[in-house]
Short mmCIF file of C-alpha atoms and ligand atoms in Angstrom, two decimals:
data_model
loop_
_atom_site.label_atom_id
_atom_site.label_comp_id
_atom_site.label_asym_id
_atom_site.label_seq_id
_atom_site.Cartn_x
_atom_site.Cartn_y
_atom_site.Cartn_z
CA UNK A 1 -24.53 17.32 -24.58
CA UNK A 2 -21.13 15.61 -26.37
CA UNK A 3 -21.07 11.70 -25.61
CA UNK A 4 -17.70 9.66 -25.41
CA UNK A 5 -17.97 5.97 -24.61
CA UNK A 6 -16.27 4.36 -22.10
CA UNK A 7 -15.66 0.58 -21.03
CA UNK A 8 -14.68 -1.72 -17.78
CA UNK A 9 -12.92 -4.93 -17.53
CA UNK A 10 -13.32 -6.20 -13.90
CA UNK A 11 -16.43 -5.89 -12.41
CA UNK A 12 -15.43 -6.62 -8.74
CA UNK A 13 -15.55 -4.61 -5.54
CA UNK A 14 -13.89 -1.33 -7.81
CA UNK A 15 -15.84 -2.29 -10.96
CA UNK A 16 -19.38 -2.42 -9.17
CA UNK A 17 -18.73 1.10 -8.12
CA UNK A 18 -17.21 2.25 -10.99
CA UNK A 19 -20.69 1.56 -12.89
CA UNK A 20 -22.37 2.76 -10.51
CA UNK A 21 -20.75 6.57 -10.63
CA UNK A 22 -20.98 6.33 -14.03
CA UNK A 23 -24.80 4.73 -14.36
CA UNK A 24 -26.48 6.37 -11.50
CA UNK A 25 -24.74 10.26 -11.26
CA UNK A 26 -23.82 11.06 -14.90
CA UNK A 27 -24.66 14.21 -13.99
CA UNK A 28 -22.00 14.50 -12.10
CA UNK A 29 -19.67 13.24 -14.36
CA UNK A 30 -20.98 15.30 -17.50
CA UNK A 31 -20.50 18.54 -14.99
CA UNK A 32 -17.26 18.07 -14.66
CA UNK A 33 -16.53 16.17 -18.32
CA UNK A 34 -18.74 18.61 -20.25
CA UNK A 35 -20.14 15.52 -22.00
CA UNK A 36 -21.33 12.13 -20.96
CA UNK A 37 -19.79 9.43 -20.18
CA UNK A 38 -21.15 6.68 -21.65
CA UNK A 39 -21.02 2.99 -20.18
CA UNK A 40 -20.85 1.23 -23.58
CA UNK A 41 -19.49 -2.73 -22.44
CA UNK A 42 -18.14 -4.40 -19.51
CA UNK A 43 -16.04 -7.41 -20.11
CA UNK A 44 -15.86 -10.03 -16.92
CA UNK A 45 -14.64 -13.64 -16.50
CA UNK A 46 -17.99 -15.17 -15.50
CA UNK A 47 -21.28 -13.33 -17.19
CA UNK A 48 -23.55 -15.97 -15.18
CA UNK A 49 -22.24 -14.23 -11.21
CA UNK A 50 -24.89 -11.61 -9.82
CA UNK A 51 -23.60 -8.73 -10.03
CA UNK A 52 -24.56 -5.72 -7.35
CA UNK A 53 -25.22 -3.13 -9.75
CA UNK A 54 -28.24 -2.87 -11.97
CA UNK A 55 -26.50 -2.76 -15.77
CA UNK A 56 -28.37 -1.85 -18.72
CA UNK A 57 -29.26 -5.37 -20.83
CA UNK A 58 -26.49 -6.56 -23.32
CA UNK A 59 -24.23 -4.48 -21.85
CA UNK A 60 -21.80 -7.22 -20.33
CA UNK A 61 -19.68 -10.02 -21.74
CA UNK A 62 -17.11 -12.43 -21.19
CA UNK A 63 -15.48 -11.47 -24.99
CA UNK A 64 -12.81 -8.50 -24.88
CA UNK A 65 -12.77 -8.52 -28.48
CA UNK A 66 -15.99 -6.73 -28.10
CA UNK A 67 -14.33 -3.63 -26.38
CA UNK A 68 -11.20 -4.21 -29.47
CA UNK A 69 -12.89 -3.96 -31.79
CA UNK A 70 -15.09 -1.57 -30.61
CA UNK A 71 -14.08 2.30 -31.69
CA UNK A 72 -16.59 3.68 -30.16
CA UNK A 73 -14.61 2.96 -26.86
CA UNK A 74 -12.16 5.69 -26.15
CA UNK A 75 -11.44 4.77 -22.75
CA UNK A 76 -11.01 1.57 -20.45
CA UNK A 77 -10.84 0.83 -16.54
CA UNK A 78 -9.05 -2.01 -16.02
CA UNK A 79 -10.06 -3.29 -12.50
CA UNK A 80 -8.81 -6.87 -12.28
CA UNK A 81 -5.99 -7.61 -9.81
CA UNK A 82 -2.61 -9.71 -10.23
CA UNK A 83 -0.29 -9.82 -13.22
CA UNK A 84 -1.56 -12.03 -15.93
CA UNK A 85 -4.14 -11.58 -17.35
CA UNK A 86 -4.16 -7.86 -16.77
CA UNK A 87 -0.74 -7.17 -18.16
CA UNK A 88 -1.96 -8.82 -21.37
CA UNK A 89 -5.27 -7.37 -21.46
CA UNK A 90 -3.87 -3.92 -21.20
CA UNK A 91 -1.67 -4.11 -24.18
CA UNK A 92 -4.78 -5.39 -26.41
CA UNK A 93 -6.05 -2.43 -25.10
CA UNK A 94 -3.47 -0.04 -26.12
CA UNK A 95 -2.65 -1.65 -29.56
CA UNK A 96 -6.37 -1.36 -30.16
CA UNK A 97 -6.24 2.55 -29.50
CA UNK A 98 -7.78 2.56 -25.78
CA UNK A 99 -6.14 4.68 -22.93
CA UNK A 100 -6.49 3.28 -20.14
CA UNK A 101 -7.26 3.60 -16.43
CA UNK A 102 -6.13 1.46 -13.85
CA UNK A 103 -6.38 0.67 -9.76
CA UNK A 104 -4.68 -2.56 -10.34
CA UNK A 105 -0.55 -1.11 -8.55
CA UNK A 106 0.81 -5.01 -9.01
CA UNK A 107 0.65 -4.98 -12.68
CA UNK A 108 2.44 -1.36 -12.90
CA UNK A 109 5.23 -1.96 -10.14
CA UNK A 110 6.18 -5.14 -11.81
CA UNK A 111 5.38 -4.13 -15.85
CA UNK A 112 4.68 -0.43 -15.63
CA UNK A 113 8.04 0.21 -17.93
CA UNK A 114 6.85 -1.83 -20.47
CA UNK A 115 3.24 -1.07 -20.25
CA UNK A 116 4.57 3.32 -20.32
CA UNK A 117 6.41 2.85 -23.11
CA UNK A 118 4.30 0.81 -25.13
CA UNK A 119 1.66 3.49 -24.28
CA UNK A 120 4.33 5.87 -25.29
CA UNK A 121 4.73 4.24 -28.34
CA UNK A 122 1.24 4.09 -29.56
CA UNK A 123 0.40 7.85 -28.58
CA UNK A 124 -1.65 6.45 -25.66
CA UNK A 125 -1.99 7.16 -21.83
CA UNK A 126 -2.51 4.95 -18.75
CA UNK A 127 -4.02 6.66 -15.71
CA UNK A 128 -3.65 5.24 -11.97
CA UNK A 129 -4.33 7.33 -9.22
CA UNK A 130 -6.56 4.97 -7.81
CA UNK A 131 -3.47 2.79 -7.56
CA UNK A 132 -2.35 4.21 -4.47
CA UNK A 133 -3.97 4.76 -0.87
CA UNK A 134 -7.53 4.29 -2.78
CA UNK A 135 -9.59 7.60 -2.42
CA UNK A 136 -6.48 9.64 -1.75
CA UNK A 137 -5.86 11.74 -4.57
CA UNK A 138 -2.06 10.93 -3.52
CA UNK A 139 -0.51 10.37 -7.07
CA UNK A 140 -1.76 13.76 -8.43
CA UNK A 141 -0.66 15.66 -5.93
CA UNK A 142 2.90 14.31 -5.46
CA UNK A 143 3.36 14.35 -9.36
CA UNK A 144 1.91 17.84 -10.06
CA UNK A 145 0.67 20.17 -6.92
CA UNK A 146 4.03 19.26 -5.14
CA UNK A 147 5.90 19.18 -8.22
CA UNK A 148 8.47 22.36 -7.27
CA UNK A 149 9.34 20.56 -4.04
CA UNK A 150 12.35 18.03 -3.72
CA UNK A 151 10.57 15.96 -1.58
CA UNK A 152 12.99 14.40 1.23
CA UNK A 153 10.36 12.29 2.88
CA UNK A 154 7.32 10.14 2.69
CA UNK A 155 5.44 8.03 5.78
CA UNK A 156 2.96 6.62 5.47
CA UNK A 157 -0.44 4.12 6.15
CA UNK A 158 -0.58 2.42 2.39
CA UNK A 159 -2.47 -0.63 3.15
CA UNK A 160 -6.40 -0.75 3.58
CA UNK A 161 -6.76 -4.20 5.30
CA UNK A 162 -3.90 -4.30 7.47
CA UNK A 163 -5.11 -0.74 9.12
CA UNK A 164 -8.08 -2.22 9.39
CA UNK A 165 -6.98 -5.28 11.70
CA UNK A 166 -4.43 -3.29 13.35
CA UNK A 167 -7.21 -1.25 14.21
CA UNK A 168 -10.05 -3.73 15.08
CA UNK A 169 -7.55 -5.86 17.39
CA UNK A 170 -6.82 -3.14 19.56
CA UNK A 171 -9.97 -1.95 19.97
CA UNK A 172 -11.80 -5.25 20.08
CA UNK A 173 -8.92 -7.57 20.75
CA UNK A 174 -10.53 -10.15 17.80
CA UNK A 175 -8.01 -12.41 16.53
CA UNK A 176 -6.04 -11.65 13.64
CA UNK A 177 -7.97 -15.10 11.66
CA UNK A 178 -11.85 -12.70 12.00
CA UNK A 179 -10.69 -9.45 11.76
CA UNK A 180 -9.09 -10.53 8.13
CA UNK A 181 -12.10 -12.37 7.16
CA UNK A 182 -14.21 -8.84 7.90
CA UNK A 183 -12.02 -6.69 5.73
CA UNK A 184 -12.37 -9.61 2.83
CA UNK A 185 -16.66 -8.99 3.57
CA UNK A 186 -15.92 -5.63 3.41
CA UNK A 187 -14.04 -5.75 -0.17
CA UNK A 188 -10.48 -3.91 1.56
CA UNK A 189 -8.10 -7.04 0.58
CA UNK A 190 -7.41 -8.53 -2.44
CA UNK A 191 -8.32 -11.81 -4.07
CA UNK A 192 -5.60 -13.29 -2.34
CA UNK A 193 -4.86 -11.23 1.01
CA UNK A 194 -1.25 -12.38 1.09
CA UNK A 195 0.59 -9.41 -0.32
CA UNK A 196 -2.07 -7.33 2.28
CA UNK A 197 -0.40 -8.77 5.29
CA UNK A 198 3.00 -9.53 4.64
CA UNK A 199 3.89 -6.30 3.24
CA UNK A 200 4.15 -6.29 -0.40
CA UNK A 201 1.15 -4.26 -1.22
CA UNK A 202 2.51 -1.60 0.69
CA UNK A 203 5.61 -2.03 -1.40
CA UNK A 204 4.49 -1.82 -4.29
CA UNK A 205 2.37 1.38 -3.57
CA UNK A 206 5.53 2.71 -2.22
CA UNK A 207 7.66 1.73 -4.98
CA UNK A 208 5.37 4.17 -7.40
CA UNK A 209 5.76 6.59 -4.67
CA UNK A 210 8.84 6.97 -5.14
CA UNK A 211 9.37 6.82 -8.46
CA UNK A 212 6.84 10.09 -8.34
CA UNK A 213 8.91 11.97 -5.74
CA UNK A 214 12.36 10.97 -5.84
CA UNK A 215 12.04 10.49 -9.87
CA UNK A 216 14.01 6.41 -9.41
CA UNK A 217 13.09 3.53 -10.46
CA UNK A 218 12.67 1.06 -7.63
CA UNK A 219 12.58 -2.77 -8.35
CA UNK A 220 9.50 -3.32 -5.43
CA UNK A 221 11.11 -6.29 -4.32
CA UNK A 222 13.98 -4.88 -3.30
CA UNK A 223 12.32 -3.04 -0.99
CA UNK A 224 12.64 -4.34 2.74
CA UNK A 225 9.09 -5.30 3.68
CA UNK A 226 7.64 -7.00 6.58
CA UNK A 227 3.87 -7.77 7.21
CA UNK A 228 1.32 -7.75 10.31
CA UNK A 229 0.84 -11.44 9.59
CA UNK A 230 2.60 -12.66 12.96
CA UNK A 231 2.21 -10.00 15.30
CA UNK A 232 1.03 -10.91 18.87
CA UNK A 233 -2.12 -9.08 20.02
CA UNK A 234 0.60 -8.90 23.68
CA UNK A 235 2.37 -6.52 21.31
CA UNK A 236 -0.30 -4.53 20.43
CA UNK A 237 -0.92 -3.33 24.59
CA UNK A 238 2.62 -3.29 25.39
CA UNK A 239 3.11 -0.79 22.37
CA UNK A 240 -0.29 1.06 24.04
CA UNK A 241 1.03 1.17 27.92
CA UNK A 242 4.61 2.59 26.24
CA UNK A 243 1.88 5.59 24.79
CA UNK A 244 2.34 4.06 21.20
CA UNK A 245 -0.30 2.70 18.07
CA UNK A 246 1.04 -0.50 16.09
CA UNK A 247 1.02 0.95 12.22
CA UNK A 248 2.16 -0.91 8.97
CA UNK A 249 3.93 1.88 7.56
CA UNK A 250 6.05 2.28 4.64
CA UNK A 251 8.64 5.25 4.84
CA UNK A 252 10.99 6.67 1.83
CA UNK A 253 13.53 8.95 3.13
CA UNK A 254 16.06 10.67 1.11
CA UNK A 255 19.44 10.41 3.00
CA UNK A 256 22.77 11.35 2.10
CA UNK A 257 23.80 8.16 1.75
CA UNK A 258 20.56 7.50 -0.91
CA UNK A 259 17.44 6.38 -0.65
CA UNK A 260 16.08 4.78 2.41
CA UNK A 261 12.54 2.55 1.81
CA UNK A 262 10.75 -0.20 3.84
CA UNK A 263 7.58 -1.27 5.06
CA UNK A 264 7.19 -2.44 8.41
CA UNK A 265 5.15 -2.84 11.40
CA UNK A 266 6.14 0.19 13.04
CA UNK A 267 5.48 1.69 16.51
CA UNK A 268 3.94 5.48 15.99
CA UNK A 269 3.62 7.79 18.75
CA UNK A 270 -0.30 7.65 19.99
CA UNK A 271 -1.56 11.46 19.25
CA UNK A 272 0.42 11.67 15.89
CA UNK A 273 -1.83 11.86 12.76
CA UNK A 274 -0.38 8.89 11.76
CA UNK A 275 -1.15 6.81 14.93
CA UNK A 276 -4.47 8.08 14.47
CA UNK A 277 -5.65 6.68 11.19
CA UNK A 278 -7.92 4.28 11.94
CA UNK A 279 -10.18 1.40 10.33
CA UNK A 280 -9.18 1.15 5.98
CA UNK A 281 -8.34 5.10 5.97
CA UNK A 282 -4.68 5.45 4.71
CA UNK A 283 -2.52 8.28 5.47
CA UNK A 284 1.02 10.05 3.57
CA UNK A 285 2.83 12.24 5.01
CA UNK A 286 4.84 14.14 2.59
CA UNK A 287 7.66 16.61 3.32
CA UNK A 288 8.80 19.42 0.57
CA UNK A 289 11.76 21.63 0.74
CA UNK A 290 9.60 24.70 -0.07
CA UNK A 291 5.84 23.39 0.96
CA UNK A 292 6.83 22.05 4.46
CA UNK A 293 4.97 19.13 5.78
CA UNK A 294 1.44 18.28 3.78
CA UNK A 295 -0.66 15.16 5.36
CA UNK A 296 -2.74 13.23 3.25
CA UNK A 297 -5.89 11.00 4.59
CA UNK A 298 -8.90 9.60 3.37
CA UNK A 299 -9.86 6.23 2.78
CA UNK A 300 -7.49 4.18 1.18
CA UNK A 301 -9.64 0.95 0.12
CA UNK A 302 -13.32 -0.35 -0.03
CA UNK A 303 -15.56 0.12 -3.52
CA UNK A 304 -16.54 3.92 -3.52
CA UNK A 305 -13.39 5.55 -2.56
CA UNK A 306 -11.68 3.61 -4.92
CA UNK A 307 -13.89 4.28 -7.37
CA UNK A 308 -14.01 8.04 -6.86
CA UNK A 309 -10.29 8.21 -8.37
CA UNK A 310 -11.15 5.81 -11.21
CA UNK A 311 -13.74 7.62 -12.70
CA UNK A 312 -11.87 11.01 -11.96
CA UNK A 313 -9.05 9.40 -13.96
CA UNK A 314 -11.25 8.88 -16.73
CA UNK A 315 -12.53 12.44 -16.61
CA UNK A 316 -9.10 13.39 -16.79
CA UNK A 317 -8.61 10.76 -19.52
CA UNK A 318 -11.51 11.65 -21.85
CA UNK A 319 -11.12 15.38 -21.74
CA UNK A 320 -6.94 15.02 -22.76
CA UNK A 321 -5.62 15.98 -19.20
CA UNK A 322 -3.95 12.53 -18.50
CA UNK A 323 -2.46 12.93 -22.19
CA UNK A 324 -0.55 15.95 -20.90
CA UNK A 325 0.83 14.87 -17.64
CA UNK A 326 1.40 11.65 -19.34
CA UNK A 327 4.02 12.99 -22.06
CA UNK A 328 5.28 15.38 -19.38
CA UNK A 329 6.12 13.21 -16.29
CA UNK A 330 7.66 10.81 -18.74
CA UNK A 331 6.83 8.27 -16.36
CA UNK A 332 8.54 4.63 -15.95
CA UNK A 333 10.79 6.07 -19.20
CA UNK A 334 15.21 5.48 -19.19
CA UNK A 335 15.29 9.02 -18.30
CA UNK A 336 15.01 7.85 -14.94
CA UNK A 337 17.39 5.82 -13.37
CA UNK A 338 17.05 2.45 -11.62
CA UNK A 339 18.10 2.26 -8.42
CA UNK A 340 18.15 -0.34 -5.20
CA UNK A 341 17.37 1.40 -1.93
CA UNK A 342 19.98 1.83 0.59
CA UNK A 343 21.50 -1.46 2.66
CA UNK A 344 18.59 -2.06 4.90
CA UNK A 345 21.09 -2.63 7.54
CA UNK A 346 22.61 0.69 7.86
CA UNK A 347 18.97 2.51 8.64
CA UNK A 348 18.80 4.54 11.86
CA UNK A 349 16.21 4.35 13.98
CA UNK A 350 14.69 3.79 17.55
CA UNK A 351 13.67 0.20 17.75
CA UNK A 352 11.21 -1.87 20.77
CA UNK A 353 12.40 -5.03 21.49
CA UNK A 354 10.25 -8.03 23.14
CA UNK A 355 12.10 -11.07 24.59
CA UNK A 356 10.30 -13.70 26.16
CA UNK A 357 13.08 -15.02 28.94
CA UNK A 358 13.02 -17.21 32.23
CA UNK A 359 12.28 -14.92 35.75
CA UNK A 360 15.38 -15.84 37.39
CA UNK A 361 18.73 -13.33 38.71
CA UNK A 362 21.15 -12.82 35.81
CA UNK A 363 18.85 -12.74 32.65
CA UNK A 364 18.40 -9.20 32.63
CA UNK A 365 22.40 -8.77 33.00
CA UNK A 366 22.94 -11.24 29.79
CA UNK A 367 20.60 -9.74 27.51
CA UNK A 368 21.56 -6.04 28.16
CA UNK A 369 25.18 -7.10 27.95
CA UNK A 370 24.34 -8.08 24.24
CA UNK A 371 22.48 -5.17 23.43
CA UNK A 372 25.91 -3.27 24.81
CA UNK A 373 28.38 -5.45 22.68
CA UNK A 374 26.09 -4.29 19.38
CA UNK A 375 26.35 -0.82 20.57
CA UNK A 376 22.56 -1.21 20.93
CA UNK A 377 21.58 1.54 24.17
CA UNK A 378 18.33 1.46 26.05
CA UNK A 379 16.03 4.13 26.35
CA UNK A 380 14.02 2.42 28.93
CA UNK A 381 12.92 -1.54 30.15
CA UNK A 382 9.40 -2.67 31.24
CA UNK A 383 9.50 -6.69 32.67
CA UNK A 384 5.72 -7.23 32.52
CA UNK A 385 4.04 -10.03 34.66
CA UNK A 386 3.81 -13.63 32.91
CA UNK A 387 1.11 -13.70 30.87
CA UNK A 388 -0.56 -17.13 32.23
CA UNK A 389 -0.41 -17.80 36.22
CA UNK A 390 1.10 -21.09 35.10
CA UNK A 391 4.74 -20.06 33.60
CA UNK A 392 7.95 -18.66 34.57
CA UNK A 393 8.16 -16.84 31.30
CA UNK A 394 8.09 -13.40 31.13
CA UNK A 395 8.21 -10.89 28.29
CA UNK A 396 11.11 -8.36 28.67
CA UNK A 397 10.04 -4.79 26.68
CA UNK A 398 12.84 -2.65 25.98
CA UNK A 399 13.14 0.18 23.90
CA UNK A 400 16.31 1.64 22.67
CA UNK A 401 17.63 4.87 21.61
CA UNK A 402 18.59 5.09 17.98
CA UNK A 403 20.87 3.06 16.82
CA UNK A 404 20.66 1.18 12.97
CA UNK A 405 18.63 -1.81 12.12
CA UNK A 406 21.87 -4.20 11.52
CA UNK A 407 22.93 -3.71 14.95
CA UNK A 408 19.60 -4.71 16.91
CA UNK A 409 19.17 -7.18 14.24
CA UNK A 410 22.79 -8.70 15.14
CA UNK A 411 21.80 -7.98 18.95
CA UNK A 412 18.40 -10.12 18.53
CA UNK A 413 19.52 -12.95 17.00
CA UNK A 414 22.46 -13.76 19.01
CA UNK A 415 20.21 -13.29 22.50
CA UNK A 416 17.37 -15.37 20.66
CA UNK A 417 20.43 -17.97 20.91
CA UNK A 418 20.63 -17.51 24.64
CA UNK A 419 18.89 -20.07 27.17
CA UNK A 420 17.16 -17.85 28.91
CA UNK A 421 15.28 -17.18 26.24
CA UNK A 422 11.89 -19.25 25.34
CA UNK A 423 10.99 -18.05 21.66
CA UNK A 424 11.84 -15.91 19.02
CA UNK A 425 11.95 -12.58 20.01
CA UNK A 426 9.97 -9.38 18.49
CA UNK A 427 11.63 -6.18 17.04
CA UNK A 428 10.00 -3.33 15.53
CA UNK A 429 10.82 0.29 14.52
CA UNK A 430 9.58 2.88 16.54
CA UNK A 431 8.15 6.44 15.09
CA UNK A 432 8.39 9.14 17.72
P1 LIG B 1 -11.99 -8.51 -7.20
O1 LIG B 1 -13.16 -7.40 -6.91
O2 LIG B 1 -11.53 -9.16 -7.08
O3 LIG B 1 -12.80 -7.86 -8.54
C1 LIG B 1 -12.27 -8.33 -9.98
C2 LIG B 1 -13.08 -8.24 -11.16
O4 LIG B 1 -11.91 -8.52 -12.22
C3 LIG B 1 -14.32 -9.67 -11.26
O5 LIG B 1 -15.13 -9.04 -11.75
C4 LIG B 1 -13.52 -10.49 -11.92
O6 LIG B 1 -14.48 -11.27 -12.67
C5 LIG B 1 -13.02 -9.61 -12.69
N1 LIG B 1 -12.12 -10.37 -13.64
C6 LIG B 1 -10.69 -11.43 -13.28
N2 LIG B 1 -9.92 -11.65 -14.30
C7 LIG B 1 -10.54 -11.05 -15.86
C8 LIG B 1 -10.90 -11.38 -16.76
N3 LIG B 1 -9.16 -12.69 -17.44
N4 LIG B 1 -11.07 -10.52 -17.98
C9 LIG B 1 -12.68 -10.16 -17.65
N5 LIG B 1 -12.57 -9.64 -15.90
C10 LIG B 1 -11.46 -10.76 -15.30
O7 LIG B 1 -11.33 -6.92 -7.04
P2 LIG B 1 -11.10 -5.43 -6.78
O8 LIG B 1 -11.34 -5.50 -4.93
O9 LIG B 1 -12.46 -4.88 -7.22
O10 LIG B 1 -9.86 -4.86 -7.74
C11 LIG B 1 -9.19 -4.87 -8.91
C12 LIG B 1 -8.24 -3.85 -8.74
O11 LIG B 1 -8.20 -2.84 -8.33
C13 LIG B 1 -6.97 -4.92 -7.87
O12 LIG B 1 -6.05 -4.28 -8.62
C14 LIG B 1 -6.81 -3.82 -7.04
O13 LIG B 1 -5.72 -4.54 -6.20
C15 LIG B 1 -7.38 -2.87 -7.21
N6 LIG B 1 -7.76 -1.88 -5.90
C16 LIG B 1 -8.84 -2.62 -5.20
C17 LIG B 1 -9.09 -1.65 -4.02
C18 LIG B 1 -10.17 -2.25 -3.50
O14 LIG B 1 -10.69 -1.19 -2.53
N7 LIG B 1 -10.87 -3.48 -3.15
C19 LIG B 1 -8.30 -0.35 -3.95
C20 LIG B 1 -7.77 0.24 -4.21
C21 LIG B 1 -7.35 -0.73 -5.55
P3 LIG B 1 -15.33 -11.94 -12.50
O15 LIG B 1 -16.00 -11.41 -11.46
O16 LIG B 1 -16.33 -12.52 -13.42
O17 LIG B 1 -14.59 -13.28 -11.50
N1 LIG B 2 -6.01 -4.45 -0.83
C1 LIG B 2 -5.80 -3.42 -0.56
C2 LIG B 2 -5.50 -2.46 0.45
C3 LIG B 2 -6.91 -2.15 -2.02
O1 LIG B 2 -6.47 -3.06 1.70
O2 LIG B 2 -5.27 -1.40 0.62
C4 LIG B 2 -6.21 -0.75 -1.86
O3 LIG B 2 -5.27 -0.88 -2.76
#
């Protein structure tokens, strides 16, 4: 059988999974590729480090030149995180005539234009299914299978680490720090998990999906984003009491005034498929004008789900499918306008508000008065008992009717200046 040589740069969580699939399940890849995908070389930073896969002797090196100069190697999976040296390594590999497969969304969200331009100039391709939602084939679905549609919205859970943390906090009541450590141990989190929990990772993935779905280049840093790092477990409980679950939701919506893009902790109605997406699972609900609503669900982080997407991309690359889509889609090309998301203050929705206030007469009137002046209309109010017996501060939870992000933000800023309010208030979006 014909043999095509491939390489891997980066042998961490994902690289190890890819090596396992290539080495242990070669018959499977051969069946779909019509040839053997031969793992010729693996480049790492530290060759002495123990790897959780049995690599044939002599395969591993810390010298990238051994891949760059090896004419036999046609495609390389770049599986290191962060911006540098990932960007430089991808450019060097392209210059050396290699096609690229990557799981690194940060480098695409930041340097996609430069990397894709160079790949096009050199007649090479970049495949990136694993950059969004791990094992869920959402890149191929949006860019190819749904291409007859005008997509109008995407509501998604795109960060496995955050979803794992929220699920465990809700189910077991353990602390944020404990669950984050567990997510790191399981290989879901980035080497530095800051971008997982502050919403940046989800914003980078949303920028990639928006590019595919709406044909616009959105600078990911312009996407309004809030993460789960400051979340209080009390809000998980109050949300449950109201019939909702807290999820870190990434939303893209095409409205007549422009494209709304945001990532934020959101109360999602229990029973809705997005609310029932648990652990490190990701989910993406896409609405297209021809197809209606399509829902994708699967493991969005972790070794083997992500490796599944990388190896499928390697197969597509060596058989030539990627090159065709790469050419026809012209991603990150100047053909697509660079747009900014619509002003977040104008984005409409319902909101969950929590105020920790003195338990005394008149407080409710003060707060509802401010909300009224900002034209934020109240749908329901729950006043909870004090969290501990030795305090007279009570949590006041208010659900609003539809209003704008700007109106609630301004109202909450004013309420936080009232003397009856004892700590910074909480404001989260609601998806019914
Ligand atoms: P990881 O476990 O931290 O592994 C990164 C690997 O890159 C390590 O093996 C490291 O080598 C290697 N590396 C770093 N700098 C290098 C250099 N200059 N030259 C050669 N190798 C270098 O990361 P990961 O979780 O596998 O993630 C890899 C990429 O996939 C990231 O972009 C991430 O965002 C993305 N991704 C991850 C997941 C997931 O569930 N983990 C899912 C989807 C996408 P040493 O081991 O020698 O230090
Ligand atoms: N750290 C990422 C996550 C990996 O938790 O979703 C998948 O991109």
